Each structure stands twice: as C-alpha cells, then as structure tokens.
CSV table of C-alpha atoms in Angstrom, one decimal:
chain,number,residue,atom,x,y,z
A,1,MET,CA,-2.8,-17.1,-25.0
A,2,LYS,CA,-4.7,-13.9,-24.9
A,3,THR,CA,-4.5,-11.6,-28.0
A,4,ARG,CA,-5.0,-8.4,-26.1
A,5,LEU,CA,-1.6,-6.8,-25.8
A,6,THR,CA,-0.4,-3.4,-24.4
A,7,ALA,CA,-1.9,-0.9,-22.0
A,8,LEU,CA,-0.6,2.6,-21.7
A,9,LEU,CA,-1.6,4.4,-18.5
A,10,LEU,CA,-0.9,8.0,-18.2
A,11,LEU,CA,-1.8,9.2,-14.7
A,12,LEU,CA,-1.2,12.9,-13.8
A,13,ALA,CA,-1.6,14.1,-10.2
A,14,LEU,CA,-0.1,16.1,-7.4
A,15,THR,CA,1.7,14.7,-4.3
A,16,LEU,CA,3.1,15.6,-0.9
A,17,ALA,CA,5.0,12.9,0.9
A,18,GLY,CA,5.9,9.3,0.2
A,19,CYS,CA,6.6,6.4,2.5
A,20,GLY,CA,9.5,4.1,2.0
A,21,THR,CA,9.0,0.5,0.8
A,22,LYS,CA,11.6,-2.2,1.0
A,23,THR,CA,12.3,-3.1,-2.6
A,24,GLN,CA,12.6,-6.5,-4.1
A,25,ALA,CA,13.1,-5.2,-7.6
A,26,VAL,CA,16.6,-5.5,-9.2
A,27,ASP,CA,18.0,-2.1,-10.1
A,28,LEU,CA,19.6,-2.5,-13.6
A,29,MET,CA,20.9,1.1,-13.9
A,30,GLU,CA,24.5,0.0,-13.4
A,31,ASP,CA,24.2,-2.0,-16.6
A,32,VAL,CA,22.5,0.8,-18.5
A,33,PRO,CA,24.5,4.0,-17.7
A,34,PRO,CA,23.4,7.4,-19.2
A,35,GLU,CA,25.7,8.9,-21.7
A,36,PRO,CA,26.6,12.6,-22.5
A,37,ILE,CA,24.4,14.1,-25.2
A,38,ALA,CA,25.5,17.7,-25.3
A,39,THR,CA,26.9,17.3,-28.9
A,40,GLU,CA,23.4,16.4,-30.1
A,41,THR,CA,21.6,19.5,-28.8
A,42,THR,CA,23.5,22.4,-30.3
A,43,ASP,CA,21.2,22.9,-33.4
A,44,ALA,CA,19.2,26.0,-32.5
A,45,ALA,CA,16.7,25.6,-35.3
A,46,GLN,CA,16.1,22.0,-34.3
A,47,THR,CA,15.6,23.0,-30.7
A,48,GLU,CA,13.1,25.7,-31.8
A,49,ASP,CA,11.2,23.2,-33.9
A,50,ALA,CA,11.0,20.7,-31.0
A,51,ALA,CA,9.8,23.4,-28.6
A,52,LEU,CA,7.0,24.4,-31.0
A,53,ALA,CA,6.1,20.7,-31.6
A,54,VAL,CA,5.8,20.2,-27.8
A,55,THR,CA,3.4,23.1,-27.6
A,56,GLU,CA,1.4,21.8,-30.7
A,57,PHE,CA,1.2,18.4,-29.0
A,58,ALA,CA,0.1,20.1,-25.7
A,59,VAL,CA,-2.7,22.0,-27.5
A,60,SER,CA,-3.9,18.9,-29.4
A,61,LEU,CA,-4.0,16.7,-26.3
A,62,PHE,CA,-5.8,19.5,-24.4
A,63,GLN,CA,-8.4,19.8,-27.1
A,64,GLN,CA,-9.0,16.1,-27.2
A,65,CYS,CA,-9.6,16.0,-23.4
A,66,ALA,CA,-11.5,19.2,-22.8
A,67,GLN,CA,-15.2,18.5,-22.2
A,68,ALA,CA,-17.9,21.3,-22.3
A,69,GLY,CA,-19.0,22.2,-18.8
A,70,GLU,CA,-16.4,20.2,-17.0
A,71,ASN,CA,-13.1,21.2,-15.3
A,72,THR,CA,-10.2,19.8,-17.3
A,73,LEU,CA,-6.5,19.5,-16.4
A,74,VAL,CA,-3.8,17.8,-18.4
A,75,SER,CA,0.0,17.8,-18.1
A,76,PRO,CA,1.1,17.4,-21.7
A,77,VAL,CA,4.8,17.4,-20.6
A,78,SER,CA,4.3,14.3,-18.4
A,79,VAL,CA,2.3,12.5,-21.0
A,80,LEU,CA,4.9,13.3,-23.7
A,81,TYR,CA,7.8,11.9,-21.6
A,82,ALA,CA,5.9,8.6,-21.0
A,83,LEU,CA,5.0,8.3,-24.7
A,84,ALA,CA,8.4,9.3,-26.0
A,85,MET,CA,10.1,6.6,-23.9
A,86,THR,CA,7.5,4.1,-25.3
A,87,ALA,CA,8.1,5.3,-28.8
A,88,ASN,CA,11.8,4.5,-28.5
A,89,GLY,CA,10.6,0.8,-28.7
A,90,ALA,CA,8.4,1.4,-31.8
A,91,ALA,CA,9.3,0.7,-35.4
A,92,GLY,CA,7.8,1.0,-38.8
A,93,ASN,CA,4.4,2.6,-39.2
A,94,THR,CA,3.8,2.5,-35.4
A,95,ARG,CA,6.8,4.7,-34.9
A,96,ALA,CA,5.9,7.0,-37.8
A,97,GLN,CA,2.4,7.6,-36.4
A,98,MET,CA,3.7,8.3,-32.9
A,99,GLU,CA,6.3,10.8,-34.3
A,100,ALA,CA,3.6,12.4,-36.4
A,101,SER,CA,1.4,12.9,-33.3
A,102,PHE,CA,4.5,14.4,-31.6
A,103,GLY,CA,5.1,16.7,-34.5
A,104,VAL,CA,8.8,15.9,-34.5
A,105,SER,CA,11.1,12.9,-34.9
A,106,LEU,CA,12.5,11.0,-32.0
A,107,GLU,CA,16.0,11.9,-33.1
A,108,ALA,CA,15.1,15.6,-32.3
A,109,LEU,CA,12.6,15.0,-29.5
A,110,ASN,CA,14.8,12.7,-27.3
A,111,PRO,CA,17.7,15.2,-26.9
A,112,TYR,CA,15.3,18.1,-26.5
A,113,LEU,CA,13.4,16.5,-23.7
A,114,SER,CA,16.6,15.3,-22.1
A,115,VAL,CA,18.1,18.8,-22.0
A,116,TYR,CA,14.8,20.3,-20.9
A,117,MET,CA,14.5,17.9,-17.9
A,118,GLU,CA,18.2,18.5,-16.9
A,119,ASN,CA,17.7,22.3,-16.9
A,120,LEU,CA,14.4,22.7,-15.0
A,121,PRO,CA,14.8,25.9,-12.9
A,122,SER,CA,14.4,25.5,-9.2
A,123,GLY,CA,14.9,27.7,-6.1
A,124,GLU,CA,13.9,28.0,-2.5
A,125,ASP,CA,10.3,28.9,-3.3
A,126,TYR,CA,9.7,27.2,-6.6
A,127,LYS,CA,10.5,23.9,-8.3
A,128,LEU,CA,9.5,21.6,-11.1
A,129,THR,CA,10.9,18.1,-10.9
A,130,ALA,CA,10.6,15.1,-13.1
A,131,ALA,CA,11.6,11.4,-12.9
A,132,ASN,CA,11.4,8.5,-15.3
A,133,ALA,CA,11.5,4.8,-14.7
A,134,ILE,CA,11.1,1.5,-16.5
A,135,TRP,CA,9.9,-1.7,-14.7
A,136,PHE,CA,9.8,-5.0,-16.5
A,137,ARG,CA,8.7,-8.4,-15.5
A,138,GLU,CA,10.9,-11.3,-14.5
A,139,ASP,CA,9.7,-13.7,-17.3
A,140,GLU,CA,11.7,-16.1,-19.4
A,141,CYS,CA,9.3,-15.4,-22.3
A,142,LEU,CA,10.1,-11.7,-22.3
A,143,THR,CA,13.2,-10.3,-24.0
A,144,VAL,CA,13.8,-6.6,-23.6
A,145,ARG,CA,16.3,-5.1,-26.0
A,146,GLN,CA,19.4,-3.5,-24.4
A,147,ASP,CA,19.4,-0.7,-27.0
A,148,PHE,CA,15.9,0.3,-25.9
A,149,LEU,CA,16.9,0.4,-22.2
A,150,GLN,CA,20.1,2.3,-23.1
A,151,THR,CA,18.3,4.9,-25.1
A,152,ASN,CA,15.9,5.7,-22.3
A,153,ALA,CA,18.7,5.7,-19.7
A,154,LYS,CA,20.7,8.0,-22.0
A,155,TYR,CA,18.0,10.6,-22.8
A,156,TYR,CA,15.6,10.2,-19.9
A,157,ASN,CA,17.9,9.2,-17.1
A,158,ALA,CA,15.4,6.4,-16.5
A,159,ASP,CA,15.7,4.2,-13.5
A,160,ILE,CA,15.4,0.6,-14.7
A,161,TYR,CA,14.1,-2.3,-12.6
A,162,GLN,CA,13.4,-6.0,-13.1
A,163,ALA,CA,10.7,-7.4,-10.7
A,164,PRO,CA,8.3,-10.3,-10.3
A,165,PHE,CA,5.2,-8.1,-10.8
A,166,ASP,CA,3.5,-9.3,-7.7
A,167,GLN,CA,1.8,-7.4,-4.9
A,168,GLN,CA,5.1,-6.1,-3.6
A,169,THR,CA,6.0,-4.8,-7.1
A,170,LEU,CA,2.7,-3.0,-7.1
A,171,GLU,CA,3.6,-1.3,-3.8
A,172,GLU,CA,7.1,-0.4,-5.0
A,173,ILE,CA,5.8,1.2,-8.2
A,174,ASN,CA,3.2,3.2,-6.2
A,175,ALA,CA,5.9,4.2,-3.6
A,176,TYR,CA,8.2,5.3,-6.5
A,177,VAL,CA,5.5,7.6,-7.8
A,178,ARG,CA,4.6,9.0,-4.4
A,179,GLU,CA,8.3,9.8,-3.7
A,180,HIS,CA,8.8,11.6,-7.0
A,181,THR,CA,5.5,13.5,-6.9
A,182,ASP,CA,5.9,14.7,-3.4
A,183,GLY,CA,3.2,12.4,-2.2
A,184,MET,CA,0.3,13.8,-4.2
A,185,VAL,CA,-0.3,10.6,-6.2
A,186,GLU,CA,-1.1,8.0,-3.6
A,187,ASP,CA,-1.8,4.9,-5.7
A,188,ILE,CA,-1.2,5.3,-9.4
A,189,LEU,CA,-1.9,1.6,-10.0
A,190,ASP,CA,-4.7,-0.3,-8.4
A,191,LYS,CA,-3.4,-3.6,-9.6
A,192,ILE,CA,-0.8,-5.2,-11.9
A,193,SER,CA,-2.5,-6.9,-14.8
A,194,ASP,CA,-1.9,-10.6,-15.1
A,195,ASP,CA,-0.4,-10.1,-18.6
A,196,ALA,CA,1.5,-6.9,-17.8
A,197,VAL,CA,5.2,-7.2,-18.8
A,198,MET,CA,6.4,-3.6,-18.6
A,199,TYR,CA,5.6,-0.2,-17.0
A,200,LEU,CA,7.2,3.0,-18.2
A,201,ILE,CA,6.7,5.8,-15.7
A,202,ASN,CA,7.0,9.6,-15.6
A,203,ALA,CA,6.5,11.4,-12.3
A,204,LEU,CA,6.3,15.2,-12.3
A,205,ALA,CA,5.8,17.7,-9.4
A,206,PHE,CA,5.3,21.4,-9.4
A,207,ASP,CA,5.3,23.6,-6.3
A,208,ALA,CA,5.8,27.4,-6.4
A,209,GLN,CA,5.0,30.5,-4.3
A,210,TRP,CA,3.6,33.5,-6.0
A,211,GLN,CA,6.1,36.3,-6.7
A,212,THR,CA,3.9,38.5,-4.5
A,213,VAL,CA,1.8,36.5,-2.0
A,214,TYR,CA,-1.8,37.7,-1.6
A,215,LYS,CA,-2.6,39.5,1.7
A,216,GLU,CA,-5.7,38.8,3.7
A,217,ASN,CA,-7.5,41.9,2.4
A,218,GLN,CA,-6.9,40.8,-1.2
A,219,VAL,CA,-9.1,37.8,-0.8
A,220,ARG,CA,-12.9,38.4,-1.0
A,221,THR,CA,-16.0,36.4,-1.5
A,222,ALA,CA,-17.6,37.1,-4.9
A,223,ASP,CA,-19.9,35.5,-7.5
A,224,PHE,CA,-18.6,33.0,-10.1
A,225,THR,CA,-21.1,32.7,-12.9
A,226,LEU,CA,-21.3,29.4,-14.9
A,227,GLU,CA,-22.0,29.3,-18.6
A,228,ASP,CA,-25.6,28.2,-17.9
A,229,GLY,CA,-26.1,31.2,-15.7
A,230,THR,CA,-25.8,29.4,-12.4
A,231,VAL,CA,-24.1,31.6,-9.8
A,232,ARG,CA,-21.6,30.1,-7.3
A,233,GLU,CA,-19.9,31.7,-4.3
A,234,ALA,CA,-16.1,31.8,-4.7
A,235,GLU,CA,-13.1,33.3,-3.0
A,236,LEU,CA,-11.4,35.6,-5.5
A,237,MET,CA,-7.8,36.7,-5.0
A,238,TYR,CA,-7.3,40.3,-6.3
A,239,SER,CA,-4.0,41.7,-7.5
A,240,GLU,CA,-2.4,44.0,-10.0
A,241,GLU,CA,-0.4,42.3,-12.7
A,242,SER,CA,1.8,43.8,-15.5
A,243,LYS,CA,1.5,41.4,-18.4
A,244,TYR,CA,-1.7,41.5,-20.5
A,245,LEU,CA,-2.8,38.8,-23.0
A,246,GLU,CA,-5.4,39.2,-25.7
A,247,ASP,CA,-6.3,37.5,-28.9
A,248,GLU,CA,-9.4,37.4,-31.1
A,249,ASN,CA,-11.5,35.4,-28.6
A,250,ALA,CA,-10.0,36.0,-25.1
A,251,VAL,CA,-8.3,38.4,-22.7
A,252,GLY,CA,-6.0,37.4,-19.9
A,253,PHE,CA,-2.9,38.0,-17.9
A,254,ILE,CA,0.3,36.4,-16.7
A,255,LYS,CA,1.1,36.1,-13.0
A,256,TYR,CA,4.6,35.1,-12.0
A,257,TYR,CA,5.9,32.7,-9.4
A,258,GLN,CA,9.0,33.4,-7.3
A,259,GLY,CA,12.1,33.6,-9.4
A,260,GLY,CA,10.2,34.4,-12.6
A,261,ALA,CA,11.0,31.0,-14.2
A,262,TYR,CA,7.3,29.9,-14.1
A,263,ALA,CA,4.0,31.6,-14.4
A,264,PHE,CA,0.3,31.2,-14.3
A,265,ALA,CA,-1.3,32.3,-17.5
A,266,ALA,CA,-5.1,33.0,-17.5
A,267,LEU,CA,-7.3,33.3,-20.6
A,268,LEU,CA,-10.9,34.5,-20.2
A,269,PRO,CA,-13.0,33.9,-23.3
A,270,LYS,CA,-14.8,37.1,-24.5
A,271,GLU,CA,-18.5,37.5,-23.9
A,272,GLY,CA,-20.4,35.2,-26.3
A,273,VAL,CA,-17.5,32.7,-26.6
A,274,THR,CA,-17.7,29.5,-24.6
A,275,VAL,CA,-14.7,27.8,-23.0
A,276,ALA,CA,-15.2,24.9,-25.4
A,277,GLU,CA,-15.2,27.2,-28.4
A,278,TYR,CA,-12.1,29.0,-27.3
A,279,VAL,CA,-10.2,25.7,-26.6
A,280,ALA,CA,-11.2,24.5,-30.1
A,281,SER,CA,-9.8,27.7,-31.6
A,282,LEU,CA,-6.3,27.3,-30.1
A,283,THR,CA,-3.2,26.3,-32.1
A,284,GLY,CA,0.3,25.7,-30.8
A,285,ALA,CA,1.7,28.5,-33.0
A,286,GLY,CA,-1.0,30.8,-31.9
A,287,LEU,CA,-0.6,30.1,-28.2
A,288,THR,CA,3.2,30.6,-28.5
A,289,ALA,CA,2.7,33.9,-30.2
A,290,LEU,CA,0.1,35.0,-27.6
A,291,LEU,CA,2.5,34.3,-24.7
A,292,GLU,CA,5.5,35.9,-26.5
A,293,ASP,CA,3.5,39.0,-27.4
A,294,ALA,CA,2.2,39.7,-23.8
A,295,GLN,CA,1.7,43.4,-23.5
A,296,ASP,CA,3.2,45.6,-20.7
A,297,VAL,CA,0.0,46.9,-19.4
A,298,THR,CA,-1.4,47.1,-15.9
A,299,VAL,CA,-4.0,44.5,-15.3
A,300,GLU,CA,-6.5,44.5,-12.4
A,301,ALA,CA,-6.8,40.8,-12.0
A,302,ALA,CA,-8.7,38.3,-9.9
A,303,ILE,CA,-8.2,34.5,-9.6
A,304,PRO,CA,-10.5,32.2,-7.7
A,305,LYS,CA,-9.0,29.9,-5.2
A,306,PHE,CA,-9.6,26.4,-6.5
A,307,THR,CA,-8.6,22.8,-6.3
A,308,SER,CA,-9.1,20.6,-9.3
A,309,GLU,CA,-8.7,16.9,-10.0
A,310,TYR,CA,-9.1,15.2,-13.4
A,311,SER,CA,-9.2,11.7,-14.6
A,312,THR,CA,-9.7,10.3,-18.1
A,313,GLU,CA,-8.8,7.4,-20.4
A,314,LEU,CA,-6.7,8.7,-23.3
A,315,SER,CA,-6.6,5.9,-25.9
A,316,GLU,CA,-9.3,7.4,-28.1
A,317,ALA,CA,-7.7,10.9,-27.8
A,318,LEU,CA,-4.3,9.6,-28.9
A,319,ALA,CA,-5.9,7.6,-31.7
A,320,ALA,CA,-7.7,10.7,-32.9
A,321,MET,CA,-4.3,12.4,-32.9
A,322,GLY,CA,-3.1,9.8,-35.4
A,323,MET,CA,-1.6,7.2,-33.1
A,324,THR,CA,-3.7,4.2,-34.2
A,325,ASP,CA,-1.4,1.3,-35.0
A,326,ALA,CA,0.1,1.4,-31.5
A,327,PHE,CA,-3.3,0.2,-30.1
A,328,ASP,CA,-3.9,-2.5,-32.7
A,329,PRO,CA,-2.7,-6.0,-31.7
A,330,ASP,CA,-2.3,-6.9,-35.3
A,331,LEU,CA,-0.6,-3.7,-36.5
A,332,ALA,CA,1.5,-2.5,-33.5
A,333,ASP,CA,5.2,-2.8,-34.0
A,334,PHE,CA,7.2,-2.4,-30.8
A,335,SER,CA,10.0,-4.7,-32.0
A,336,LEU,CA,12.7,-2.2,-30.9
A,337,LEU,CA,11.4,-2.6,-27.3
A,338,GLY,CA,11.7,-6.4,-27.3
A,339,GLU,CA,9.5,-9.3,-27.8
A,340,TYR,CA,7.2,-11.7,-25.9
A,341,GLU,CA,7.3,-15.3,-26.9
A,342,GLY,CA,4.0,-16.2,-28.6
A,343,GLY,CA,2.6,-12.7,-28.6
A,344,ASN,CA,2.8,-9.2,-29.9
A,345,ILE,CA,3.1,-5.9,-27.9
A,346,CYS,CA,0.8,-3.0,-28.3
A,347,ILE,CA,-1.0,-0.3,-26.3
A,348,SER,CA,-4.5,-1.1,-25.1
A,349,ARG,CA,-5.5,1.8,-22.8
A,350,VAL,CA,-4.4,5.2,-21.5
A,351,LEU,CA,-5.3,6.5,-18.1
A,352,HIS,CA,-4.6,10.1,-17.1
A,353,LYS,CA,-5.0,11.8,-13.8
A,354,THR,CA,-4.2,15.3,-12.6
A,355,TYR,CA,-4.4,17.5,-9.6
A,356,ILE,CA,-3.8,21.3,-8.9
A,357,ALA,CA,-4.3,23.6,-5.9
A,358,VAL,CA,-4.2,27.4,-6.4
A,359,SER,CA,-4.3,29.5,-3.2
A,360,GLU,CA,-3.0,32.8,-1.7
A,361,GLN,CA,0.5,31.3,-1.3
A,362,GLY,CA,1.0,29.8,-4.7
A,363,THR,CA,0.3,26.7,-6.7
A,364,GLN,CA,0.9,23.0,-6.3
A,365,ALA,CA,0.4,20.6,-9.2
A,366,GLY,CA,1.9,17.3,-10.3
A,367,ALA,CA,1.7,14.5,-12.8
A,368,ALA,CA,2.6,10.8,-13.1
A,369,ALA,CA,2.5,8.9,-16.4
A,370,VAL,CA,2.6,5.1,-16.4
A,371,VAL,CA,2.8,3.1,-19.6
A,372,GLU,CA,1.7,-0.5,-19.0
A,373,MET,CA,2.8,-3.0,-21.6
A,374,VAL,CA,1.0,-6.3,-21.5
A,375,GLU,CA,1.7,-9.4,-23.4
A,376,GLY,CA,-1.2,-10.8,-25.3
A,377,THR,CA,0.0,-10.3,-27.5
A,378,ALA,CA,10.4,46.2,-14.5
A,379,LEU,CA,8.5,48.1,-16.8
A,380,GLU,CA,7.7,51.5,-18.2
A,381,ALA,CA,4.5,53.2,-16.9
A,382,PRO,CA,1.6,51.6,-18.8
A,383,GLU,CA,-0.7,53.8,-20.9
A,384,GLU,CA,-3.8,52.0,-19.8
A,385,THR,CA,-5.3,49.6,-17.3
A,386,LYS,CA,-7.1,46.4,-18.2
A,387,VAL,CA,-9.5,44.5,-15.9
A,388,VAL,CA,-9.6,40.7,-16.1
A,389,TYR,CA,-11.6,39.1,-13.3
A,390,LEU,CA,-11.8,35.3,-13.6
A,391,ASN,CA,-15.4,35.3,-12.3
A,392,ARG,CA,-16.7,33.0,-15.0
A,393,PRO,CA,-15.3,29.9,-16.8
A,394,PHE,CA,-11.7,30.3,-18.0
A,395,VAL,CA,-8.7,28.5,-19.4
A,396,TYR,CA,-5.4,28.5,-17.6
A,397,LEU,CA,-1.8,27.3,-18.0
A,398,LEU,CA,1.3,26.8,-15.9
A,399,ILE,CA,4.1,27.8,-18.2
A,400,ASP,CA,7.9,27.5,-18.3
A,401,CYS,CA,8.7,31.1,-19.0
A,402,GLY,CA,12.0,30.3,-20.6
A,403,SER,CA,10.4,28.4,-23.5
A,404,ASN,CA,6.7,29.2,-23.0
A,405,THR,CA,6.1,25.5,-22.7
A,406,PRO,CA,2.7,24.6,-21.2
A,407,ILE,CA,3.5,22.3,-18.4
A,408,PHE,CA,-0.2,22.1,-17.4
A,409,MET,CA,-3.3,23.2,-19.3
A,410,GLY,CA,-6.7,23.4,-17.7
A,411,THR,CA,-10.2,24.8,-17.7
A,412,VAL,CA,-12.2,26.0,-14.8
A,413,THR,CA,-15.9,25.8,-15.6
A,414,ASP,CA,-17.2,25.5,-12.1
A,415,VAL,CA,-15.8,26.3,-8.6
A,416,GLY,CA,-18.5,24.3,-6.7
C-alpha cells in the first residue's frame, strides 16, 4: 500500500454560471443536521481576537505567496474555511500547529467563521456568498467519524456526500463548485486521485457594483510603469474618493461598492519602495489599524482596469507558517476525522487558484478551496486633496467594511 497520504487542494477563482449534473452521490445532511450556535458567539473579546487572527493569517499567507514582479491574488478567507474544516479532524501536535498558524483555537475560530458566513451582507448590486461541502469515498476501509461530520455541519453548514469517486463524482464536484462560484471556476479538479478518500470544499463568489459607476469620460488611456522601468499602456479609471490611507511605506485610498458593506482598498508603495518590500512589511495589526484610521480627505484616484488570475501550490507556504506535521505521513494526526485501514491520513499538496476582474461597473472575484485527503497512508469638507494614481505596481484588497477582513489580497505588478 502506498505511504503517501493526504493532499490539500485550495483553488480560488471567479465564476459565472454552472450547469446541472445528475448526481449519484448520497446526500448525508439529513443525518448530520446543523445546530444553533448563538450561545457560543457572545464573547466580544473572543470575537475581536478571532477577527484579528483572521487578518494576521491573511497577511501571512499573502506574504508567503507574493512573488516579486508577478501579479498575485489570494483569498485568505476561502483558504481558511477549507483548512478550518480540515483541522476539525486533527488531533495532537497536528492540531496544535494548525491552530498556531491560524492564530486562534478552533473553539474560537469555528463559531466566529460560522457567524461570519451567516451574516455576509448582500443586496441587489453587491454580494459575497460562500458554501462548504465534504465528499468522501464509498470504501469499506474508510471510517469517517460522525463527530467530525457533525462539527462541520454545525459550524460550516457543510453539505455532506458519500460517492464512489469515479468520473461522475469528478463531474459532480466540479459542478458543485461552478454552481457556488457563479460559474467562474470551470474545473477545480482535473482528476480524482486513485487514493483520494475525501474532499473538503469551500466555494466563494464576490460580485459588486461600484457605489458610483465610472462614466465614459472618466476612463482614459495612460502609462503604467513597471518596477523595471518598462512602460505599458493601460486604461485608467479616474474618480474622487473620500477615504485616504497612508502608512510609513505607502499611500492609498478606499473605494466603496454599493451599500457600503464592501470596498476596494488600494495601497501604492512610496517611491523607492518595491511592492515586495511593502508586502514584507505588512502585519495583521498594522493593516487593521491602517484601515480603521482611514482619513477623511479628498483623494484624486485612478485605478487601472485589470483582470488577474493566479495559481500556486501552497504546501510549502503553509509549512513555512508552522503547519508541518499535517504534511508528514509519519507525524500527521487526523484521527478525529476518521481512519483508513492500513494507512494514515495527512496533507500532501495544496493548490490555490484565483480570479478577479475590475472594470467601470465594479468587481467580480471568487474562490474555491478543495482539501483532498488521500489514503496512503458623508463627511465634513476636507482640508486638503491627495492624489493617488495607481499607474505603477500596487497592492490591493477587497475588504468587508464591517470587520475590515481582507477577503482578497493581491498585487498588480503588470497590466500587460
């Protein structure tokens, strides 16, 4: 029997429309009903700690993924949902390392993420939706613990399916992701590994119209200068914003979407500071303070129209964040998830994909995270006006304004 064990695939991307697939999977949700959790989420201090931990995790993951000279885009929220569901099956040092990388215990993180997902703001012109699911193989050698399924149904409202893990199962998983990412992730899986026994899935989709849509005369062709001095032609969208951002190494602004629940935050490194240097300087606490302390100042702003896709394998990044035992066939302990006769369960790889489109109308972005487990064992008049034109490489975020949570974090180093 093979000794290679678990693969964790975290795939983030944007979607538009899914097609239906006749399912052969057995839906087990009737056997694993969600439970009320309101009594577990009343501690304001605990909630604040969890919110800061999520931002710290977001910054750490972003720093691990960002490559100098390359466009980067991660959805830390989607990655965290997939990992948290997986961690509910971990025990011992494996669990401790995962919690350390999260920056908060699962006892605090589970209810926080549950309430966060249940209260995502949405309206006619803006939405952020998320869905979670667990698929496990019909296999007499595999025993999945009911407590593990119950926990993920309770906190993550996870759909739970048992399936033969054949070609139709592959199509069903891809169809599930397409449906819950508005069609922007076509095929999250290219195959089901022969030794795969479980997939834990998060699908996330963001679609919002700007609070003030750009008019035709606000979009003009201009130069975008790369860090190496190369000049690209770009379409810049010009506007006047009212929230100014500045720290030691960057200036920026916040531009709101309809409803004011979500916003685009741009950070332009100051002259002499590269995007890579600025990303490396970030901290969760510093980013939170920067967003909370946005100044009420008029900003003459310009954003390039851009579309970005990103793909990477995250096992090294997560190991660098302290999550090492989970990837080690000899040390991984996922005994609270279940067991596979004759083998152990661990994580072997992490794949991550993202997509975003920013235009005159607004922004679309989405994410899907799949964990593959394999056996193998109104403001006062401002006093001044700032100018922030994103006509050279910059950092950006899509944020939940209620908690300042970075739903997406990215860099634009080239618009070509």
